[in-house]
Amino acid sequence: MTQETPTSPVPDPRVDVDALGVPFLRQRGEVRFPSRALAARPEFQRIDGQSMDEHRDRVFDQLRLLVQENAISRAFPRGVGGGDDHGGSIAAFEELVTADPSLQIKAGVQWGLFAGAVLHLGTEEHHEKWLPGILSLEIPGAFAMTEIGHGSDVASIATTATYEPETEEFVLHTPFRAAWKEYLGNAGIHGQAAVVFAQLVTRGVNHGVHAFYVPIRDGADFLPGVGGEDDGLKGGLNGIDNGRLHFTNVRVPRTNLLNRYGDVAADGSYSSPIASPGRRFFTMLGTLVQGRVSLDGAAAAASKTALQIAVGYGNQRRQFNASSDTTEEVLLDYQRHQRRLLTRVATTYAMGFAHEELLEKFDDVFSGAHDTDEDRQDLETLAAALKPLSTWNALDILQECREACGGAGFIAKNRFTALRADLDIYVTFEGDNNVLLQLVAKRLLSDYAEEFRNLDAGVLARYVVRQAGNAALHRTGLRQLAQTWADTGSEKRSANFLKDPQTQRELLTDRVRSMVAEVADVLRGAAKLPQDRAAALFNEHQNELIEAARAHAELLQWEAFTRGLARVEDPGTRAVLTWVRDLFGLGLIEKDLAWYLMHGRLSGQRARTLGPYLNRLLNRLRPHAQDLVDAFGYAPEHLRAEIATGIEAERQEEAMEYQRLRRASADAPVDEKVLAARRKAADLERDRPEVGAERAPGRVRELGGQVPQRVVDGH
């Protein structure tokens, strides 16, 4: 059960920015702060306008700088100079996104994927042989898993590694064009070796996908049998030399098999500590979950950066005279602007709290503190749930921030366009988001089925009756009627219902459970159908399953946010952050309001109250908007956007001072509307002196002040 947050009101709450920043840096500040310091240094930052080749060279040089700064070995064993700090390593790497996403991803390819595969899939012999060179960048490498023809379907890749006992070698071969390894960082020009995933065949038996260490280049030239192409210019991340590889009967020693989970003896016999081929496959892939974890964190970091720029600009830029004839409105005072940005601030806080919990789970598993099969499955499911939401949200946040800054947001020096282009690929990195959510959905179905596996008939019968009763209650509208009766004439009562955290939890949880239950009921018995009919039945409900998984991931974020609230000690900060949590949770309910109405979970009365209450929350949060984004903790060196330097405030002050002096000047031109009003007042005073004297001064002031008599007289 989620820990409740204190609900006692705090009069006129204020945000302690430093205290609010603590939850995002807790237990990781010792690595986040140094990594942020590196990201703030010019030599680690992107230079806009560079050619692709120049950008690639710069990023590769930056990798060398990371080695010199001893910033890349935290996750590795102490025996090779590492720190055995798995969570700290991810936390440090994701901060590099503020310097240049190309740097963050290329570092992740080299030391997360390539080195990580050797570390987690290999044995001590492999560690001693290759890790020192990989860590020092003496061996730049690629992670060659994805094939053009199968994408996220790793189990079906076509590259083979066939063992020959007479030479004690594996022969790697690409049988057709669609089996080329594709989208590989470091494969275009820099990679000297690769961890290649292939179907292991020995003694005529295919034992499934395994990983092999394969040298691919000698300097700039491919080794015999290895071929490839440079992917060239991409939509973003052009500091990374992505490319494709293929193999024509390339031979590697038997010992180049990364054999932690499966080994081949000299005579060709195969052995594995995991008997089940399916479980073995998922165990091997599960060791590489760090990529999804780091993308989740990097997406949150990029979102914070964008919002810190956009909210700061919205607090300075003025547009239109709404409440004053002399002073224009600050953009963030407009309700629509608050809807655009503050709702996304709330989403980013939820992403941040959820990522911290994911990072802790990752560290627990990989440090060995909690490393059971169940722990690993939970970690994989959590990463597969959160990575899609954070990467999708990042694109949405970057686009909305760009638009909220108008034309200035489209200028390259204000960062939004480049960040969005670079993060676009995150939604398909490490697995397409929809495929990942399908994995989550299958886990939800499995857990749902597990609840009833050992229940007796009596319990099952009671469950069926209860479900039937609930369905009848919702279908007949009795629940809605009860809500409406309780709320009749009281908007406040409806609002109190919605802002209650237990209500939010129940609504979000009920949606997930109901969606899973509906699909589970339909799919019950599918295993007994012929394969084609079972597949067709599943496909008919695939979208519902993915929507259920997405709702589940949103619930995970809300739960993490609520737990994070309990750790905020300052009362004023906690009060403000509670409003932010409510804005996030009720925003999710508003997004899916049609579902809640159609399924009888909310009455029309309460549904109508939701929008106005969200607007009230926005109004409460408006004074704290700058503090909320400043708490993300990024300095001007991280933001590097001209509109985030205070230049807009200077421009607005200059404009207001100019207008003030202009109004005070006797020689200033007169606005046509003011002149017309003055003449009308003069005419009225001549015709009806008692009315004109009463109305004219106020009307002239309303339109901008006094008009010299010489102008009225036509001089």
XYZ file of C-alpha atoms in Angstrom:
715
model
C 0.000 0.000 0.000
C 1.275 3.461 -0.845
C 2.233 5.599 2.105
C -0.195 8.471 2.603
C 1.042 12.047 2.490
C 0.202 14.529 5.229
C -2.875 16.520 4.329
C -2.839 19.293 6.966
C -3.125 22.680 5.237
C -0.113 24.993 5.189
C -1.104 28.664 5.025
C 0.655 30.539 2.233
C 3.126 27.707 1.473
C 6.552 28.471 0.046
C 8.920 26.176 -1.804
C 12.360 25.432 -0.423
C 14.120 24.956 -3.760
C 17.107 23.166 -2.253
C 14.883 20.812 -0.265
C 12.778 20.104 -3.327
C 15.872 19.151 -5.300
C 16.931 16.554 -2.749
C 14.518 13.748 -3.774
C 15.945 13.765 -7.293
C 19.501 13.480 -6.025
C 19.041 11.311 -2.971
C 21.679 8.616 -2.588
C 23.098 9.588 -6.008
C 24.313 13.125 -5.427
C 27.895 11.940 -5.078
C 27.873 10.890 -8.739
C 25.246 13.204 -10.232
C 26.950 16.418 -9.159
C 30.373 15.535 -10.628
C 28.689 14.367 -13.832
C 26.720 17.609 -14.044
C 29.967 19.491 -13.521
C 31.452 17.676 -16.516
C 28.361 18.444 -18.601
C 28.766 22.130 -17.754
C 32.281 22.251 -19.217
C 32.501 23.619 -22.791
C 34.746 20.808 -24.009
C 31.949 18.289 -23.352
C 29.221 20.304 -25.043
C 27.806 20.179 -28.524
C 28.782 22.866 -31.027
C 25.801 23.717 -33.206
C 26.468 23.936 -36.909
C 29.225 21.335 -37.080
C 29.219 18.920 -39.976
C 28.441 15.266 -39.279
C 32.122 14.310 -39.545
C 33.198 17.125 -37.244
C 30.520 16.212 -34.732
C 31.578 12.554 -34.750
C 35.230 13.441 -34.214
C 34.318 15.764 -31.343
C 32.199 13.161 -29.575
C 34.922 10.516 -29.909
C 37.422 12.964 -28.413
C 34.954 13.573 -25.579
C 34.957 9.840 -24.826
C 38.709 10.087 -24.352
C 38.145 12.989 -21.959
C 35.683 10.873 -19.958
C 38.384 8.201 -19.632
C 40.871 10.821 -18.441
C 38.340 12.065 -15.887
C 37.868 8.479 -14.607
C 34.151 8.905 -15.233
C 33.289 5.621 -16.926
C 34.282 2.693 -14.716
C 31.833 2.894 -11.801
C 29.801 -0.172 -12.820
C 32.757 -2.487 -13.377
C 34.547 -4.858 -10.979
C 37.168 -3.402 -8.698
C 39.648 -5.855 -10.200
C 39.657 -3.896 -13.469
C 39.606 -0.475 -11.814
C 35.853 -0.137 -11.352
C 33.698 0.742 -8.373
C 30.971 -1.937 -8.438
C 28.425 0.915 -8.379
C 25.800 -0.008 -10.937
C 23.112 2.516 -10.043
C 25.676 5.303 -9.717
C 27.037 4.544 -13.167
C 23.593 4.947 -14.769
C 22.887 8.127 -12.785
C 26.153 9.669 -13.968
C 25.682 8.728 -17.618
C 22.148 10.081 -17.904
C 23.319 13.542 -16.790
C 25.510 13.780 -19.896
C 22.375 14.326 -22.000
C 22.496 18.013 -21.017
C 25.924 18.336 -22.637
C 25.057 16.488 -25.846
C 22.726 13.505 -26.270
C 25.201 12.104 -28.824
C 27.835 11.975 -26.086
C 25.464 10.287 -23.657
C 24.406 7.637 -26.162
C 27.884 6.945 -27.576
C 29.233 6.554 -24.049
C 26.330 4.203 -23.367
C 27.163 2.139 -26.450
C 30.827 1.803 -25.501
C 30.606 1.244 -21.746
C 26.967 0.280 -21.239
C 26.179 -2.061 -24.124
C 29.540 -3.242 -25.510
C 31.429 -3.434 -22.221
C 28.261 -4.411 -20.356
C 27.758 -7.428 -22.604
C 31.324 -8.603 -21.972
C 30.848 -8.027 -18.240
C 27.441 -9.652 -17.794
C 27.532 -12.377 -20.447
C 31.207 -13.248 -20.198
C 33.339 -14.832 -17.495
C 36.448 -13.687 -15.617
C 38.630 -14.863 -18.474
C 36.803 -12.479 -20.817
C 36.880 -9.685 -18.254
C 40.639 -9.904 -17.844
C 41.249 -10.198 -21.564
C 39.055 -7.404 -22.950
C 37.611 -5.103 -20.287
C 40.807 -3.088 -19.638
C 41.061 -2.191 -23.329
C 37.347 -1.417 -23.587
C 37.418 0.812 -20.513
C 40.490 2.704 -21.742
C 38.921 3.152 -25.211
C 41.791 1.235 -26.755
C 39.041 -1.085 -28.089
C 36.065 0.943 -29.306
C 33.208 -1.456 -29.871
C 29.709 -2.036 -31.203
C 26.738 -3.951 -29.838
C 25.523 -6.010 -32.791
C 22.128 -7.404 -31.881
C 19.451 -5.804 -34.080
C 18.938 -7.044 -37.625
C 17.177 -5.203 -40.417
C 14.658 -7.992 -40.838
C 13.629 -8.586 -37.234
C 14.062 -5.438 -35.174
C 12.778 -6.066 -31.663
C 12.246 -9.783 -32.373
C 15.717 -10.775 -31.187
C 14.859 -14.458 -30.803
C 14.311 -14.706 -34.573
C 17.584 -13.166 -35.762
C 19.128 -15.051 -38.682
C 22.887 -14.601 -38.226
C 24.432 -17.963 -37.340
C 27.498 -19.052 -35.384
C 28.234 -22.668 -36.295
C 30.810 -24.558 -34.265
C 33.521 -26.645 -35.973
C 35.184 -29.041 -33.486
C 38.115 -29.817 -35.802
C 39.322 -26.181 -35.621
C 37.647 -25.273 -32.321
C 36.167 -22.210 -33.994
C 32.785 -20.660 -34.532
C 31.948 -19.587 -38.057
C 29.732 -16.479 -38.114
C 27.666 -15.978 -41.208
C 25.000 -13.607 -42.477
C 22.758 -15.720 -44.754
C 20.815 -12.915 -46.491
C 20.514 -9.129 -46.704
C 17.748 -8.796 -44.110
C 20.065 -10.442 -41.557
C 22.577 -7.571 -41.640
C 23.146 -6.050 -38.217
C 21.761 -2.520 -38.364
C 21.659 0.808 -36.443
C 24.822 -0.040 -34.502
C 26.615 2.766 -32.705
C 30.396 2.745 -33.352
C 29.917 0.476 -36.389
C 30.187 3.284 -38.954
C 33.869 4.178 -38.450
C 35.192 3.841 -34.899
C 34.443 0.262 -33.845
C 37.336 -2.206 -33.716
C 35.309 -5.087 -32.277
C 31.695 -6.022 -31.668
C 29.627 -8.241 -29.424
C 27.634 -10.100 -32.060
C 24.413 -11.961 -31.270
C 23.826 -15.065 -33.384
C 22.060 -18.419 -33.364
C 24.511 -20.897 -31.816
C 24.588 -24.158 -33.795
C 26.658 -27.137 -32.702
C 26.339 -30.832 -33.569
C 23.402 -29.944 -35.780
C 21.364 -28.395 -32.936
C 20.381 -24.716 -32.717
C 20.669 -23.633 -29.079
C 19.289 -20.167 -29.695
C 20.745 -16.687 -29.472
C 24.173 -16.288 -27.835
C 26.767 -13.501 -27.823
C 30.264 -13.614 -29.346
C 33.213 -11.247 -29.151
C 34.236 -10.553 -32.767
C 37.090 -8.296 -33.992
C 35.778 -6.309 -36.986
C 38.485 -3.834 -37.995
C 42.214 -3.335 -38.092
C 42.445 0.438 -37.895
C 40.143 1.864 -40.557
C 39.808 -1.334 -42.595
C 37.390 -4.211 -42.113
C 38.936 -7.587 -41.361
C 38.485 -10.411 -43.905
C 34.888 -11.580 -44.138
C 33.517 -8.549 -42.296
C 31.605 -5.968 -44.289
C 29.468 -2.995 -43.509
C 28.159 0.435 -44.363
C 27.921 3.786 -42.650
C 24.323 4.844 -41.948
C 25.320 8.423 -42.695
C 23.253 11.455 -41.782
C 20.318 10.775 -39.452
C 17.428 12.798 -38.074
C 19.418 13.365 -34.875
C 22.340 12.055 -32.800
C 24.751 12.744 -35.636
C 27.715 12.664 -33.290
C 27.360 8.862 -33.336
C 28.685 6.801 -36.245
C 25.795 4.388 -36.647
C 26.307 1.681 -39.227
C 25.514 -1.868 -40.311
C 27.639 -5.015 -40.298
C 27.524 -8.373 -42.055
C 29.699 -11.485 -41.878
C 30.799 -13.985 -44.489
C 32.174 -17.116 -42.795
C 34.092 -15.126 -40.193
C 35.987 -17.413 -37.821
C 36.507 -16.716 -34.117
C 38.012 -18.988 -31.430
C 35.689 -21.116 -29.327
C 36.689 -19.032 -26.301
C 35.182 -15.905 -27.906
C 31.757 -17.223 -26.982
C 30.564 -15.160 -23.982
C 29.668 -18.275 -22.065
C 28.225 -17.319 -18.709
C 24.846 -18.819 -19.613
C 25.802 -21.301 -22.310
C 29.090 -22.997 -23.252
C 30.447 -25.291 -25.975
C 33.211 -27.743 -25.117
C 36.058 -28.547 -27.490
C 34.207 -31.586 -28.784
C 31.117 -29.520 -29.609
C 28.931 -30.557 -26.683
C 26.690 -27.801 -25.331
C 25.966 -27.071 -21.662
C 24.105 -24.396 -19.769
C 23.231 -23.705 -16.123
C 19.713 -22.862 -17.373
C 17.946 -25.855 -18.908
C 15.005 -24.009 -20.479
C 15.964 -22.349 -23.802
C 13.300 -19.681 -23.339
C 14.350 -18.824 -19.803
C 18.008 -18.825 -20.857
C 17.265 -16.354 -23.646
C 15.360 -13.957 -21.414
C 18.003 -14.222 -18.690
C 20.717 -13.191 -21.152
C 18.677 -10.268 -22.450
C 17.703 -9.296 -18.930
C 21.334 -8.603 -18.050
C 21.236 -5.812 -20.644
C 18.277 -3.943 -19.133
C 20.547 -1.029 -18.183
C 19.986 0.550 -21.597
C 16.287 1.006 -20.897
C 17.005 2.294 -17.410
C 19.437 4.932 -18.687
C 17.078 6.052 -21.469
C 14.316 6.535 -18.900
C 16.577 8.792 -16.850
C 17.998 10.688 -19.821
C 14.484 11.418 -21.125
C 13.539 12.843 -17.728
C 16.719 14.975 -17.659
C 16.053 16.391 -21.122
C 12.453 17.177 -20.099
C 13.655 19.056 -17.016
C 16.084 21.064 -19.123
C 13.375 22.056 -21.617
C 10.895 23.040 -18.908
C 13.460 25.081 -17.014
C 14.033 27.071 -20.212
C 10.371 27.404 -21.211
C 8.951 28.271 -17.778
C 11.698 30.847 -17.234
C 10.882 32.410 -20.593
C 7.145 32.309 -19.845
C 7.806 34.217 -16.621
C 9.535 37.012 -18.555
C 7.935 37.327 -21.977
C 4.959 39.707 -22.117
C 2.173 39.675 -24.690
C -1.087 41.649 -25.037
C -2.785 44.177 -22.738
C -5.390 42.111 -20.943
C -5.656 43.700 -17.489
C -3.836 47.006 -18.005
C -3.512 49.608 -20.716
C 0.117 50.217 -19.876
C 1.555 46.823 -18.885
C 1.364 43.665 -20.991
C 0.671 40.260 -19.478
C 3.375 37.742 -18.619
C 2.772 34.605 -20.694
C 2.639 32.308 -17.693
C -0.248 34.330 -16.240
C -2.473 33.025 -19.024
C -4.393 29.925 -18.013
C -3.730 28.177 -21.302
C 0.002 28.702 -20.920
C -0.208 27.200 -17.433
C -2.080 24.227 -18.878
C 0.642 23.794 -21.483
C 3.626 23.941 -19.147
C 2.637 23.285 -15.530
C 0.838 20.037 -16.380
C 4.073 18.881 -18.019
C 6.081 20.012 -15.000
C 3.853 17.677 -12.983
C 4.476 14.842 -15.441
C 8.221 15.411 -15.223
C 8.159 15.242 -11.435
C 6.316 11.933 -11.718
C 8.902 10.698 -14.221
C 11.707 11.759 -11.875
C 10.347 10.016 -8.800
C 9.570 6.840 -10.755
C 13.053 6.817 -12.294
C 14.685 7.032 -8.874
C 12.806 3.903 -7.809
C 13.761 2.153 -11.053
C 17.392 3.075 -10.440
C 17.259 1.659 -6.917
C 15.720 -1.576 -8.207
C 18.409 -1.810 -10.888
C 21.182 -1.312 -8.341
C 19.666 -3.873 -5.955
C 19.631 -6.522 -8.682
C 23.030 -5.886 -10.210
C 24.809 -5.372 -6.896
C 23.445 -8.724 -5.745
C 21.552 -7.227 -2.796
C 18.239 -8.526 -4.175
C 18.931 -10.741 -7.157
C 16.348 -13.489 -7.360
C 14.561 -14.509 -10.555
C 11.522 -12.621 -9.313
C 13.600 -9.490 -8.676
C 14.996 -9.616 -12.211
C 11.553 -10.111 -13.716
C 10.238 -7.162 -11.704
C 13.144 -5.003 -12.868
C 12.614 -5.943 -16.524
C 8.887 -5.243 -16.274
C 9.412 -1.929 -14.494
C 11.963 -0.781 -17.078
C 9.716 -1.916 -19.931
C 6.824 0.064 -18.407
C 8.610 3.323 -17.580
C 10.918 3.729 -20.590
C 8.030 4.099 -23.094
C 6.232 6.708 -20.999
C 9.316 8.817 -20.293
C 10.538 8.835 -23.888
C 7.086 9.601 -25.313
C 6.604 12.287 -22.677
C 9.993 13.809 -23.477
C 9.044 14.320 -27.124
C 5.705 15.839 -26.105
C 7.351 18.113 -23.516
C 10.079 19.297 -25.884
C 7.536 20.072 -28.612
C 5.178 21.933 -26.276
C 8.065 23.908 -24.763
C 9.218 24.806 -28.268
C 5.758 26.068 -29.221
C 5.293 27.876 -25.907
C 8.369 29.964 -26.726
C 7.028 30.952 -30.138
C 9.527 31.736 -32.868
C 12.331 31.949 -30.302
C 11.797 28.274 -29.582
C 12.572 27.411 -33.175
C 15.957 29.140 -33.146
C 18.724 26.567 -32.807
C 20.565 28.431 -30.047
C 17.567 27.931 -27.759
C 18.078 24.134 -27.802
C 14.559 22.734 -28.275
C 14.806 21.656 -31.909
C 18.140 19.872 -31.488
C 17.062 18.149 -28.276
C 13.852 16.947 -29.846
C 15.640 15.650 -32.936
C 18.157 13.783 -30.798
C 15.558 12.281 -28.449
C 13.264 11.180 -31.269
C 15.106 7.869 -31.607
C 14.769 7.159 -27.872
C 11.220 5.877 -28.438
C 12.579 2.974 -30.498
C 15.999 2.576 -28.836
C 16.281 -0.583 -26.718
C 12.968 -1.854 -28.035
C 10.033 -0.109 -29.709
C 7.819 1.401 -27.027
C 4.710 -0.482 -28.115
C 6.593 -3.783 -28.076
C 7.848 -3.045 -24.557
C 4.335 -2.261 -23.357
C 3.152 -5.520 -24.859
C 5.725 -7.296 -22.691
C 4.306 -5.455 -19.677
C 0.771 -6.439 -20.695
C 1.700 -10.104 -20.882
C 3.180 -9.872 -17.378
C -0.048 -8.257 -16.155
C -2.071 -11.104 -17.666
C 0.268 -13.637 -16.103
C -0.012 -12.025 -12.666
C -3.791 -11.813 -13.038
C -3.983 -15.529 -13.833
C -1.654 -16.362 -10.941
C -4.129 -14.871 -8.473
C -6.609 -17.650 -9.220
C -4.312 -20.555 -9.928
C -4.486 -22.034 -6.436
C -7.938 -20.901 -5.387
C -10.692 -23.386 -4.630
C -14.048 -23.448 -6.414
C -15.834 -21.623 -3.619
C -13.510 -18.639 -3.764
C -13.723 -18.566 -7.553
C -17.508 -18.680 -7.410
C -17.597 -15.765 -4.987
C -15.245 -13.832 -7.278
C -17.514 -14.442 -10.283
C -20.560 -13.281 -8.337
C -18.727 -10.183 -7.128
C -17.569 -9.327 -10.655
C -21.085 -9.798 -11.986
C -22.430 -7.551 -9.253
C -19.892 -4.842 -9.985
C -20.658 -5.013 -13.700
C -24.385 -4.690 -13.000
C -23.767 -1.769 -10.659
C -21.714 0.103 -13.248
C -23.976 -0.757 -16.192
C -27.162 0.383 -14.463
C -25.628 3.657 -13.366
C -26.339 3.035 -9.669
C -22.799 4.041 -8.731
C -23.110 7.235 -10.759
C -26.484 7.923 -9.163
C -24.979 7.529 -5.688
C -22.149 9.918 -6.547
C -24.517 12.489 -8.018
C -26.844 12.279 -5.021
C -23.938 12.798 -2.633
C -22.602 15.756 -4.625
C -25.865 17.484 -5.538
C -25.445 21.234 -5.316
C -21.906 20.985 -4.004
C -18.990 21.582 -6.345
C -16.734 21.663 -3.290
C -17.852 18.168 -2.277
C -16.999 16.838 -5.730
C -13.605 18.554 -5.650
C -12.834 17.112 -2.209
C -13.623 13.672 -3.567
C -11.239 14.118 -6.504
C -8.293 15.548 -4.587
C -8.322 12.737 -2.028
C -5.244 10.575 -2.762
C -7.142 7.400 -1.941
C -9.750 8.323 -4.556
C -7.057 8.983 -7.156
C -5.394 5.657 -6.353
C -8.662 3.759 -6.570
C -9.625 5.328 -9.885
C -6.221 4.721 -11.473
C -5.955 1.194 -10.057
C -9.498 0.267 -11.010
C -8.893 1.256 -14.610
C -5.827 -0.976 -14.897
C -7.435 -3.925 -13.197
C -10.658 -3.647 -15.164
C -8.852 -3.399 -18.489
C -6.681 -6.415 -17.692
C -9.660 -8.409 -16.432
C -11.711 -7.705 -19.544
C -8.964 -8.901 -21.883
C -8.125 -11.865 -19.641
C -11.748 -13.004 -19.745
C -11.742 -12.837 -23.545
C -8.421 -14.668 -23.867
C -9.281 -17.390 -21.343
C -8.981 -20.681 -23.162
C -6.931 -19.238 -26.037
C -4.164 -21.742 -25.286
C -6.522 -24.558 -26.289
C -7.214 -23.045 -29.713
C -5.223 -23.803 -32.876
C -2.193 -21.521 -33.166
C -3.613 -19.351 -35.931
C -6.924 -18.796 -34.129
C -5.191 -18.059 -30.831
C -2.930 -15.517 -32.570
C -5.912 -13.905 -34.265
C -7.788 -13.643 -30.965
C -4.795 -12.046 -29.267
C -4.346 -9.622 -32.162
C -7.977 -8.527 -31.903
C -7.256 -7.286 -28.382
C -3.646 -6.152 -28.756
C -4.488 -2.462 -28.597
C -6.529 -2.950 -25.419
C -3.624 -4.815 -23.845
C -1.136 -2.092 -24.686
C -3.498 0.577 -23.353
C -3.800 -1.411 -20.123
C -0.009 -1.582 -19.857
C 0.261 2.144 -20.416
C -2.335 2.802 -17.711
C -0.336 0.499 -15.429
C 2.851 2.470 -16.097
C 1.041 5.736 -15.316
C -0.165 4.227 -12.048
C 3.438 3.269 -11.222
C 4.483 6.891 -11.751
C 1.651 8.185 -9.548
C 2.544 5.702 -6.809
C 6.230 6.672 -6.957
C 5.295 10.368 -6.799
C 3.120 9.751 -3.737
C 5.903 7.846 -1.990
C 8.313 10.626 -2.888
C 6.039 13.185 -1.242
C 6.452 11.404 2.082
C 10.206 12.050 1.932
C 9.819 15.838 1.591
C 10.254 17.222 5.095
C 9.650 20.948 4.578
C 5.883 21.539 5.124
C 5.506 24.317 2.562
C 7.394 22.400 -0.088
C 5.351 19.282 0.616
C 2.089 21.246 0.319
C 3.050 22.665 -3.073
C 4.332 19.324 -4.296
C 1.047 17.697 -3.216
C -0.750 20.058 -5.584
C 1.687 19.004 -8.306
C 0.937 15.327 -7.585
C -2.798 16.034 -7.733
C -2.330 17.866 -11.026
C -0.565 14.820 -12.431
C -3.036 12.243 -11.105
C -6.193 14.147 -12.008
C -4.682 14.989 -15.384
C -4.432 11.254 -16.079
C -8.081 10.835 -15.115
C -9.120 13.791 -17.295
C -7.193 12.290 -20.241
C -9.195 9.070 -19.916
C -12.423 10.669 -18.741
C -14.459 8.979 -21.455
C -13.464 5.568 -20.066
C -14.443 6.520 -16.507
C -17.824 7.812 -17.678
C -18.575 4.894 -20.011
C -17.669 2.361 -17.335
C -19.616 4.119 -14.603
C -16.641 4.993 -12.415
C -17.474 8.704 -12.291
C -20.751 10.555 -12.331
C -21.396 13.408 -14.719
C -21.391 15.802 -11.752
C -17.902 14.796 -10.683
C -16.653 14.694 -14.252
C -17.822 18.275 -14.772
C -15.986 19.310 -11.616
C -12.673 17.892 -12.784
C -11.710 20.566 -15.326
C -12.475 23.551 -13.081
C -10.616 21.939 -10.179
C -7.549 21.407 -12.365
C -7.695 25.095 -13.263
C -7.787 25.946 -9.555
C -4.678 23.820 -9.036
C -2.928 25.639 -11.849
C -3.819 28.967 -10.255
C -2.394 27.797 -6.921
C 0.798 26.578 -8.558
C 1.363 29.676 -10.682
C 3.355 31.571 -7.997
C 5.596 28.526 -7.510
C 6.250 27.733 -11.169
C 9.790 29.100 -11.267
C 10.753 27.410 -8.005
C 9.451 24.081 -9.260
C 11.685 24.122 -12.329
C 14.650 25.734 -10.574
C 14.592 22.740 -8.232
C 15.664 20.580 -11.181
C 19.037 22.107 -10.470
C 20.406 22.871 -13.927
C 22.693 25.883 -14.242
C 22.915 28.263 -17.239
C 25.862 26.193 -18.487
C 23.522 23.205 -18.799
C 20.607 25.095 -20.333
C 22.699 27.076 -22.857
C 19.626 28.791 -24.301
C 19.756 32.525 -24.966
C 16.160 32.984 -23.811
C 17.106 31.417 -20.460
C 19.798 34.010 -19.695
C 17.452 36.795 -18.560
C 17.779 38.611 -21.868
C 14.009 38.563 -22.371
C 13.390 40.308 -19.053
C 15.887 42.989 -20.076
C 14.095 43.459 -23.397
C 10.720 43.758 -21.681
C 12.019 46.272 -19.129
C 13.544 48.330 -21.932
C 10.250 48.272 -23.835
C 8.213 49.293 -20.776
C 10.594 52.124 -19.960
C 10.386 53.352 -23.543
C 6.587 53.323 -23.420
C 6.572 55.118 -20.061
C 8.767 57.915 -21.354
C 6.739 58.075 -24.539
C 3.493 58.533 -22.628
C 5.083 61.246 -20.524
C 6.364 63.158 -23.533
C 4.342 66.137 -24.765
C 5.620 65.490 -28.285
C 4.555 61.818 -28.465
C 2.159 60.906 -31.296
C -1.391 60.247 -30.209
C -3.174 56.986 -30.784
C -6.042 57.377 -33.229
C -8.501 55.726 -30.847
C -7.515 58.101 -28.037
C -7.944 61.070 -30.314
C -11.370 59.885 -31.411
C -12.442 59.384 -27.799
C -11.203 62.843 -26.866
C -13.062 64.495 -29.705
C -16.205 62.540 -28.878
C -15.934 63.676 -25.259
C -15.440 67.278 -26.363
C -18.471 67.093 -28.625
C -20.516 65.574 -25.808
C -19.426 68.303 -23.414
C -20.510 71.001 -25.851
C -23.909 69.383 -26.394
C -24.519 68.225 -22.815
C -21.988 69.849 -20.477
C -23.160 68.054 -17.349
C -22.665 64.560 -18.936
C -19.450 65.345 -20.768
C -17.721 66.682 -17.669
C -18.636 63.519 -15.789
C -17.636 60.940 -18.436
C -14.806 62.389 -20.483
C -11.859 62.098 -18.040
C -12.496 58.469 -17.261
C -12.863 57.491 -20.915
C -9.634 59.251 -21.881
C -7.737 57.602 -19.035
C -9.147 54.245 -20.119
C -7.671 54.739 -23.567
C -4.241 55.831 -22.453
C -4.180 59.214 -20.775
C -4.654 62.898 -21.489
C -4.483 64.342 -24.994
C -3.106 67.824 -25.473
C -5.786 70.361 -26.351
C -3.736 71.383 -29.368
C -4.317 67.922 -30.839
C -8.048 68.031 -30.134
C -8.251 71.411 -31.795
C -6.499 70.012 -34.834
C -3.146 71.772 -34.367
